[in-house]
PDB file of C-alpha atoms and ligand atoms in Angstrom:
ATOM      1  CA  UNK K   1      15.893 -83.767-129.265  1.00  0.00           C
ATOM      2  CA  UNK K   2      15.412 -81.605-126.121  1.00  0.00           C
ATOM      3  CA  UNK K   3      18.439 -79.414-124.660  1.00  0.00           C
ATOM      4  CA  UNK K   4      21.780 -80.513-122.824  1.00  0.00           C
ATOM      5  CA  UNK K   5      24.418 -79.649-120.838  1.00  0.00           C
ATOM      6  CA  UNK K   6      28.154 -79.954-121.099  1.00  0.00           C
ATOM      7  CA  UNK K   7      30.507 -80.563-118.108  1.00  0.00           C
ATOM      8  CA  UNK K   8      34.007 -79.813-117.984  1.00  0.00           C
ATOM      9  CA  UNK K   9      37.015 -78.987-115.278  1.00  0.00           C
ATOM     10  CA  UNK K  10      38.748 -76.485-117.375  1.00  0.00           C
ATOM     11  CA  UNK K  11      42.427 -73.804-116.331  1.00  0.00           C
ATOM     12  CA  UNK K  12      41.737 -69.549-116.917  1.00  0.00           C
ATOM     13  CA  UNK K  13      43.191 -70.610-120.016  1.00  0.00           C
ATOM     14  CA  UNK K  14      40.873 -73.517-121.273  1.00  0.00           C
ATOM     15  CA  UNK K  15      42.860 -76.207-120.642  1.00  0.00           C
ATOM     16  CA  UNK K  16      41.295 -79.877-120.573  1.00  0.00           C
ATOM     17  CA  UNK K  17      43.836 -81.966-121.099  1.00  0.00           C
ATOM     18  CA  UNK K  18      47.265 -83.160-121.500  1.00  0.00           C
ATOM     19  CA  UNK K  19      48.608 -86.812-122.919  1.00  0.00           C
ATOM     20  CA  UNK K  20      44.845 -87.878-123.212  1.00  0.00           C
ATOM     21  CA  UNK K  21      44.361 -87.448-119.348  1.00  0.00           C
ATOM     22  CA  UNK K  22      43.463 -85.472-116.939  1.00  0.00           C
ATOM     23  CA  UNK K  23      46.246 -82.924-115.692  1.00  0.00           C
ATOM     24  CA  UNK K  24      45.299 -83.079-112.465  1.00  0.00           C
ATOM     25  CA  UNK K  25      43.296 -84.931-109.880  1.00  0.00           C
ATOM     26  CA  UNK K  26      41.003 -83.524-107.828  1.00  0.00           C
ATOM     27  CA  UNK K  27      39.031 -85.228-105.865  1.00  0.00           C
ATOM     28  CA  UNK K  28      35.951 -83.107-104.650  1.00  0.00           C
ATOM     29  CA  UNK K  29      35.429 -82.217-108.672  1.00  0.00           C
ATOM     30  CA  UNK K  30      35.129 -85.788-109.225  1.00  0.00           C
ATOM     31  CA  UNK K  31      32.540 -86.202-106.794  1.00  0.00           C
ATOM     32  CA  UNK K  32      30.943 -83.084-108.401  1.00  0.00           C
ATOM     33  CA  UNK K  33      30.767 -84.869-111.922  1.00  0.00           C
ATOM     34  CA  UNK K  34      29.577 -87.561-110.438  1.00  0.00           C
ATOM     35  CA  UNK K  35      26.746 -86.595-108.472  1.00  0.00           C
ATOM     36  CA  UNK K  36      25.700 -84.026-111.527  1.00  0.00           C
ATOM     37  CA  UNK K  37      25.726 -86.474-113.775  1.00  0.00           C
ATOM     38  CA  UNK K  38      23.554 -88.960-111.756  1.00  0.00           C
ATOM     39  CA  UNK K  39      21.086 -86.773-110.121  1.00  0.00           C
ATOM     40  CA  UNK K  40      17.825 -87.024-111.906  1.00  0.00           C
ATOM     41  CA  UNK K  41      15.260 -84.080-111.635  1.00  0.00           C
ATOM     42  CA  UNK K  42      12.420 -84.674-109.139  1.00  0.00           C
ATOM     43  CA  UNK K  43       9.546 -86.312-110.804  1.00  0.00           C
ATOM     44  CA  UNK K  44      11.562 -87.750-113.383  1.00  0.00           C
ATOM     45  CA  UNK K  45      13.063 -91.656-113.643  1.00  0.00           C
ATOM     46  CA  UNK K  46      15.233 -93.420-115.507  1.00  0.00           C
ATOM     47  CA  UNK K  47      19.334 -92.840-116.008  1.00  0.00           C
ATOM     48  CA  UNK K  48      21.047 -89.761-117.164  1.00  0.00           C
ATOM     49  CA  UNK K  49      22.485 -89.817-120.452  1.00  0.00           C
ATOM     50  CA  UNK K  50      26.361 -89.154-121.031  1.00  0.00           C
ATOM     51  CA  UNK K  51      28.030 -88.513-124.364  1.00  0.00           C
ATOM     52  CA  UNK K  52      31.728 -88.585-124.889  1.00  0.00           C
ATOM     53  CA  UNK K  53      34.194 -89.432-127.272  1.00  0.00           C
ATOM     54  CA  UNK K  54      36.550 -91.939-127.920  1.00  0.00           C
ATOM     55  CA  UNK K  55      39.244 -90.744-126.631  1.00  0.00           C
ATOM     56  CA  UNK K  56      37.500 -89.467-123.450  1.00  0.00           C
ATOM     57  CA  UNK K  57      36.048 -93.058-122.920  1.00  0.00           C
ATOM     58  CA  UNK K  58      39.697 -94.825-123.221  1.00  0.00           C
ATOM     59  CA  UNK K  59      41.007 -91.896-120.754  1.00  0.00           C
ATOM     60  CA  UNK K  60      38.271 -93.185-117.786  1.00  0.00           C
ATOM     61  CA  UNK K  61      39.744 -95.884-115.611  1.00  0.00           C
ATOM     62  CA  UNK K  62      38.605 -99.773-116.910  1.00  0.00           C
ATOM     63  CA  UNK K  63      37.367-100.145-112.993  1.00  0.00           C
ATOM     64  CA  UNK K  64      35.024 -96.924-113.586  1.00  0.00           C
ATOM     65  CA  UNK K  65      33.358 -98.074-117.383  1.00  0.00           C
ATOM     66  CA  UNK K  66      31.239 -97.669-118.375  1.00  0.00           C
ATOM     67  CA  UNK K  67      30.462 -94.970-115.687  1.00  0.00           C
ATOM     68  CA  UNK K  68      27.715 -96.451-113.631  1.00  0.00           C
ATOM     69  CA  UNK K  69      23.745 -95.364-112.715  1.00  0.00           C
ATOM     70  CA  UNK K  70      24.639 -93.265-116.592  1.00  0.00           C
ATOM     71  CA  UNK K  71      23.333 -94.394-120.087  1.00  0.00           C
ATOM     72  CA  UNK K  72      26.873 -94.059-122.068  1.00  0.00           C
ATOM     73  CA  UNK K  73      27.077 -93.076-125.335  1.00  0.00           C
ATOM     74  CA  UNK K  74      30.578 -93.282-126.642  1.00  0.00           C
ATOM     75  CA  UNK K  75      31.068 -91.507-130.359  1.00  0.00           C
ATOM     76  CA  UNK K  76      33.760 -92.952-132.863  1.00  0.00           C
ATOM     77  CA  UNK K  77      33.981 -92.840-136.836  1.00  0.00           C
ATOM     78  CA  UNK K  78      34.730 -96.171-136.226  1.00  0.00           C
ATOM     79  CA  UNK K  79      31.675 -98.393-136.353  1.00  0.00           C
ATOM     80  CA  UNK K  80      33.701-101.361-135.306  1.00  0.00           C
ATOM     81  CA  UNK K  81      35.391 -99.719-132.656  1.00  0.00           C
ATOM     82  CA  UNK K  82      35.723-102.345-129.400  1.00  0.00           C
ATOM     83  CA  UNK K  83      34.650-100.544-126.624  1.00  0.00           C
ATOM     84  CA  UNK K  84      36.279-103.661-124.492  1.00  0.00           C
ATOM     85  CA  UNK K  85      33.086-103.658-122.084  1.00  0.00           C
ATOM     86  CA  UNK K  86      33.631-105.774-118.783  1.00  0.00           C
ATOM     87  CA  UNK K  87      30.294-105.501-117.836  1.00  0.00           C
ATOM     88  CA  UNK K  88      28.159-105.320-121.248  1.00  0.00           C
ATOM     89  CA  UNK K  89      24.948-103.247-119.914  1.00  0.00           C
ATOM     90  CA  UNK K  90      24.762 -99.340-120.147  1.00  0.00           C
ATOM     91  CA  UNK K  91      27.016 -98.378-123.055  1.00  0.00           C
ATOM     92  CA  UNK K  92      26.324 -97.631-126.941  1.00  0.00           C
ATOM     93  CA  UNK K  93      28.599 -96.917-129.613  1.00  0.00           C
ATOM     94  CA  UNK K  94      27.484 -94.074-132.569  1.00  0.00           C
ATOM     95  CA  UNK K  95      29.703 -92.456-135.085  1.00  0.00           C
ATOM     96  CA  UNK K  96      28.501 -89.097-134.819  1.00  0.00           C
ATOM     97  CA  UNK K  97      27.699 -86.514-132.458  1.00  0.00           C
ATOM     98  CA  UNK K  98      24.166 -86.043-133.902  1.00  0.00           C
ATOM     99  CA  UNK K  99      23.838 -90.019-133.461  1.00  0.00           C
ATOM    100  CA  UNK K 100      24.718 -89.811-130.306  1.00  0.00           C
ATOM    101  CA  UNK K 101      21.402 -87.038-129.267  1.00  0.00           C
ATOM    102  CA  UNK K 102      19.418 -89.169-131.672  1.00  0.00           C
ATOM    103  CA  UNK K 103      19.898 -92.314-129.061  1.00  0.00           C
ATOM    104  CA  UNK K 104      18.686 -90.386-126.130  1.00  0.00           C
ATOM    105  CA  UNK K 105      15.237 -91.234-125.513  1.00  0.00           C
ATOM    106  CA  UNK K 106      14.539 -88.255-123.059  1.00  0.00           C
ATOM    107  CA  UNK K 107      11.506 -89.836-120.992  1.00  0.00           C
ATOM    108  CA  UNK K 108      13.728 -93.064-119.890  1.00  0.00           C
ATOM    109  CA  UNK K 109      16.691 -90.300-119.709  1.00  0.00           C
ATOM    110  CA  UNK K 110      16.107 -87.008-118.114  1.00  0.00           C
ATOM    111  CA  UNK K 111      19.617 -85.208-118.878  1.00  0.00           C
ATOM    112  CA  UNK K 112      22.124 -85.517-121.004  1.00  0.00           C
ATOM    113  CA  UNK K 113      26.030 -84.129-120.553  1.00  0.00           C
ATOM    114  CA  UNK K 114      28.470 -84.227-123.730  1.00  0.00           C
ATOM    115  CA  UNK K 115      31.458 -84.894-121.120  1.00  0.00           C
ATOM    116  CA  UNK K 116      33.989 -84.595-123.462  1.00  0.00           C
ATOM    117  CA  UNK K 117      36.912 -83.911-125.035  1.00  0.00           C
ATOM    118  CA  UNK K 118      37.634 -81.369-126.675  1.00  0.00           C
ATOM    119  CA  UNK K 119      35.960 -82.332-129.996  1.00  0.00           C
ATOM    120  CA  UNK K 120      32.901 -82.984-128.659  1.00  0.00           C
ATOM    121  CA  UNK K 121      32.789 -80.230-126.545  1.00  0.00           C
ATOM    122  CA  UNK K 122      34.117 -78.255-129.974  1.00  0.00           C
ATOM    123  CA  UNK K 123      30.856 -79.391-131.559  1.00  0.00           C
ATOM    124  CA  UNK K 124      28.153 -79.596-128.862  1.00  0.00           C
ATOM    125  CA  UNK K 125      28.969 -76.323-127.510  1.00  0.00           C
ATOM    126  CA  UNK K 126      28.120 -74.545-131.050  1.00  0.00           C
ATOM    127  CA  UNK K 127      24.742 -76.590-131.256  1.00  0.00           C
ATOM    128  CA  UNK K 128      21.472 -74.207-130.320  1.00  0.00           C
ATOM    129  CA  UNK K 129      20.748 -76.940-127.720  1.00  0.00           C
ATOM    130  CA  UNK K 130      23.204 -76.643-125.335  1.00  0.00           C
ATOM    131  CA  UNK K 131      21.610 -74.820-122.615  1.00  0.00           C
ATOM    132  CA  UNK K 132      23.770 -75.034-119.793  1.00  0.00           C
ATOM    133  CA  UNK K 133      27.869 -75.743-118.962  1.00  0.00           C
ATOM    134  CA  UNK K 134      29.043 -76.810-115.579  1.00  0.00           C
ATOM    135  CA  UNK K 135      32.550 -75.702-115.538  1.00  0.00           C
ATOM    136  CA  UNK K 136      35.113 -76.032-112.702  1.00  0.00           C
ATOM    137  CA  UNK K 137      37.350 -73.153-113.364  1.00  0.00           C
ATOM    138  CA  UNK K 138      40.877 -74.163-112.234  1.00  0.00           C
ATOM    139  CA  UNK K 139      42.724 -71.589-110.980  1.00  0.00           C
ATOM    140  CA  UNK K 140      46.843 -72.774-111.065  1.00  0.00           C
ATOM    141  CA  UNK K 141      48.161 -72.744-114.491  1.00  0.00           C
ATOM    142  CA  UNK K 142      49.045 -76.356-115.565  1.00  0.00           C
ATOM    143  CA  UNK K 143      50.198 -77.322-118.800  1.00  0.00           C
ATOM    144  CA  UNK K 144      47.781 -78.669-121.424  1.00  0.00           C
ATOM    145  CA  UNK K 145      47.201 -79.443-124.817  1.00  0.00           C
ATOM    146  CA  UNK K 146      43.648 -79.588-125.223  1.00  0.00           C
ATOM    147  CA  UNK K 147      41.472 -77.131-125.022  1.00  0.00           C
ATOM    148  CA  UNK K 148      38.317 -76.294-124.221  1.00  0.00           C
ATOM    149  CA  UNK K 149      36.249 -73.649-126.903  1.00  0.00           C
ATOM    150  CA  UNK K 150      35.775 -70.457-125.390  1.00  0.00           C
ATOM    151  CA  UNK K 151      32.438 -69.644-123.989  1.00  0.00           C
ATOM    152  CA  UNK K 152      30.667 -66.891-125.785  1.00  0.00           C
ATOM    153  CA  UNK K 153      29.218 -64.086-123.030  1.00  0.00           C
ATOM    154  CA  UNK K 154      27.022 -62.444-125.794  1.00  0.00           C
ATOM    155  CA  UNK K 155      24.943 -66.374-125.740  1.00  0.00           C
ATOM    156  CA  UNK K 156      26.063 -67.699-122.489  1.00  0.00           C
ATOM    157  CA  UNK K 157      25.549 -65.849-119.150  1.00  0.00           C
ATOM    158  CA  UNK K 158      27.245 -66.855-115.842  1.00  0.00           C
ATOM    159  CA  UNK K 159      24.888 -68.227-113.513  1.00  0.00           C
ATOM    160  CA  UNK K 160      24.362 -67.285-109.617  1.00  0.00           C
ATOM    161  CA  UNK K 161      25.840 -69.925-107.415  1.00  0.00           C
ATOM    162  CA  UNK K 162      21.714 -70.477-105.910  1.00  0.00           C
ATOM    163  CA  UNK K 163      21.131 -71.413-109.788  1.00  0.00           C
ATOM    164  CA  UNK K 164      23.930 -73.792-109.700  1.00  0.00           C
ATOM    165  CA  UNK K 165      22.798 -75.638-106.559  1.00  0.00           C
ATOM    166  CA  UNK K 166      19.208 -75.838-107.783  1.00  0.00           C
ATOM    167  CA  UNK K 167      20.331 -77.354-111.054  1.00  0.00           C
ATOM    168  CA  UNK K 168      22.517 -80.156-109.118  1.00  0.00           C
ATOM    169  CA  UNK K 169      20.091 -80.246-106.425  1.00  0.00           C
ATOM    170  CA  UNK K 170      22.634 -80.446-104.114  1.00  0.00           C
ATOM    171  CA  UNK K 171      24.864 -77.761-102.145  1.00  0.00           C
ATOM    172  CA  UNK K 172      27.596 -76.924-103.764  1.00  0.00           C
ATOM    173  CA  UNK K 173      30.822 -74.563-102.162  1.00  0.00           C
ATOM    174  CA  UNK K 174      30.424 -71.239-103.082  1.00  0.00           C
ATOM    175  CA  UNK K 175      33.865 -69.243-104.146  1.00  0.00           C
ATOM    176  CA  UNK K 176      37.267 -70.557-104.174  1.00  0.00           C
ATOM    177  CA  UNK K 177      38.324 -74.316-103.549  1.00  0.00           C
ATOM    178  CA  UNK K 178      41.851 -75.366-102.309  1.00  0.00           C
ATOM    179  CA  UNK K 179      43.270 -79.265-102.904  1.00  0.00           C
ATOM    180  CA  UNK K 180      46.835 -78.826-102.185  1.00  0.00           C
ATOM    181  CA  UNK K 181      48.178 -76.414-104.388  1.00  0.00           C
ATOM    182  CA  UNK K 182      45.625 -76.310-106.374  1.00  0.00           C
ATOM    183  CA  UNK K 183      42.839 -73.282-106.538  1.00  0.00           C
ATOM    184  CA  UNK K 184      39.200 -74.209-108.364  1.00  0.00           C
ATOM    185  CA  UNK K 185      35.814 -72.952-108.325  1.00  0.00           C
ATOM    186  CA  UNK K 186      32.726 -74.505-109.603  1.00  0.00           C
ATOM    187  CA  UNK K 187      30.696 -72.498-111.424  1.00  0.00           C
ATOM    188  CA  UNK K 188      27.649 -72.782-114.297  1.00  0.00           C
ATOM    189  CA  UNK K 189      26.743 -70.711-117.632  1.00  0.00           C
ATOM    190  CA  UNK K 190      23.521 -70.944-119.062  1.00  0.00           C
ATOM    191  CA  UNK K 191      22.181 -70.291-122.369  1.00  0.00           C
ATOM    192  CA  UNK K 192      20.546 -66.356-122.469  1.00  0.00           C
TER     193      UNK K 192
HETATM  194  N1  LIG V   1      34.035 -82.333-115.446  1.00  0.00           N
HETATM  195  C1  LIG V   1      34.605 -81.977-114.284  1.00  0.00           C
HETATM  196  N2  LIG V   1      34.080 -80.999-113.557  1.00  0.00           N
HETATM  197  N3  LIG V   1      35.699 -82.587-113.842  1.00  0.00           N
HETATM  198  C2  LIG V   1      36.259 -83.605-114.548  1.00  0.00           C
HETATM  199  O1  LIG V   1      37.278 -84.154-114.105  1.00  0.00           O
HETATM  200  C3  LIG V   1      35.687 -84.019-115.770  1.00  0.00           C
HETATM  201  N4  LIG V   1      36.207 -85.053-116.497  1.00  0.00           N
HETATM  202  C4  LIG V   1      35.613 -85.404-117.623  1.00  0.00           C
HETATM  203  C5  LIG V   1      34.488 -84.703-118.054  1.00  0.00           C
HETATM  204  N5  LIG V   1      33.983 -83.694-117.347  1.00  0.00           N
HETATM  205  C6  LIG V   1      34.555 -83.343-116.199  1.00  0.00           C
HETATM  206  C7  LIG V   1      36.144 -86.547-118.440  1.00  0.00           C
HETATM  207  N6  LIG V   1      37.047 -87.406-117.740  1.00  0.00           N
HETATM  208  C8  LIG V   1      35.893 -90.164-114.807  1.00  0.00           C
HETATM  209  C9  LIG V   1      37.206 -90.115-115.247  1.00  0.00           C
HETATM  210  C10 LIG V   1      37.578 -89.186-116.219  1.00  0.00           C
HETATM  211  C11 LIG V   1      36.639 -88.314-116.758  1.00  0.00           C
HETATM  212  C12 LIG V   1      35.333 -88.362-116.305  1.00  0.00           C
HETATM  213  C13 LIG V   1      34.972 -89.283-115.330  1.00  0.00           C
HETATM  214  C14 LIG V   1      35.491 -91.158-113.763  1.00  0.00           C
HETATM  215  O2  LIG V   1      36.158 -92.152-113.556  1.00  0.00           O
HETATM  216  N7  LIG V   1      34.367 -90.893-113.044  1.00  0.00           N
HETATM  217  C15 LIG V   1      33.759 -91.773-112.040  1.00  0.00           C
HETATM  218  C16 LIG V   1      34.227 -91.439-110.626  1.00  0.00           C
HETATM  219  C17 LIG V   1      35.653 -91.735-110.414  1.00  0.00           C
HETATM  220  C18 LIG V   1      36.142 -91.475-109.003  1.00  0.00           C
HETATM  221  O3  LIG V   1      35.328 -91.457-108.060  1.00  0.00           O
HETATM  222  O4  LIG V   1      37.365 -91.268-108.850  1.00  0.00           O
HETATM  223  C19 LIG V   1      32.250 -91.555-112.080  1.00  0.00           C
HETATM  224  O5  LIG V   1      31.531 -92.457-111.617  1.00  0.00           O
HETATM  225  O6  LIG V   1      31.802 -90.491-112.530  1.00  0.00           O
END
């Protein structure tokens, strides 16, 4: 399998989550995720890949599953698990992480993202593949409880906001981001 990336909107703190949703809503970060997720490196085709688990999959709105213009891999111990598809195309069910990076063919899918929660993110983050993290640093201190590993300086390095925008391909806003009360800041480690 070749290297991935994990993406993640996370407080100083680590906090992902709280009552298997978000804690907060911010628009612009969703458009981030969106648009990193989708955008395929020049000279490349096909669909990104993007790996979450169960409980991530149940916490995305019906209206946006399986998330579209991405090949979804959705993990569960489960085998039977119903992923209650509306529109059948796009998604796969695996019962393992491992699974889950076995299924990514990565000429008819460019990149992959393990998207979450946080046992995925507990596991991928540990694996000697995972070569870059997109994380949106939030700045207010919300109440969570799940939590996102902490990122290990001595094998990740923080990357210059000119390496974040060439990885998205897109321009990104540099420094600190205000939606309502709300401070964030997008931001990208990648594996020394
Ligand atoms: N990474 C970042 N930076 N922010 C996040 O909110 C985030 N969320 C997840 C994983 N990584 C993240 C997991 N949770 C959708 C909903 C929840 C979710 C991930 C994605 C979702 O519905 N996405 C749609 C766009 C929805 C919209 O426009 O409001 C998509 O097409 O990506």
């Amino acid at each position: 399998m070749s290297h991935f990336a994990l993406i993640v909107a996370a407080t100083e703190e680590l906090g992902i989550g709280v009552l298997n949703n978000l804690p907060w809503r911010i628009p612009k970060d969703m458009a981030f995720f969106k648009h990193a997720t989708t955008v395929i490196p020049k000279d490349s085709q096909g669909q990104n890949a993007v790996i979450m688990g169960r409980v991530t999959w149940e916490s995305i709105p019906s209206k946006f599953r399986p998330l579209d213009n991405r090949f979804n891999i959705v993990v569960s111990r489960n085998t039977s698990y119903d992923l209650k598809l509306a529109k059948a195309e796009n998604t796969i069910l695996v019962d393992s992480l491992e699974k889950a990076f076995e299924a990514v063919d990565p000429i008819q899918h460019p990149r992959t993202f393990v998207i979450g929660g946080a046992q995925m993110y507990n596991l991928a983050i540990q694996h000697a593949n995972c070569s870059h993290i997109l994380l949106t640093r939030i700045k207010s201190k919300i109440d969570c409880d799940t939590f996102f590993p902490k990122i290990d300086e001595d094998q990740f390095r923080l990357a210059s906001h000119q390496e974040l925008e060439n990885y998205v391909q897109q321009s990104v806003p540099e420094g600190i981001q205000k939606h309502k009360e709300l401070e964030y800041e997008f931001t990208l480690y990648l594996k020394k």
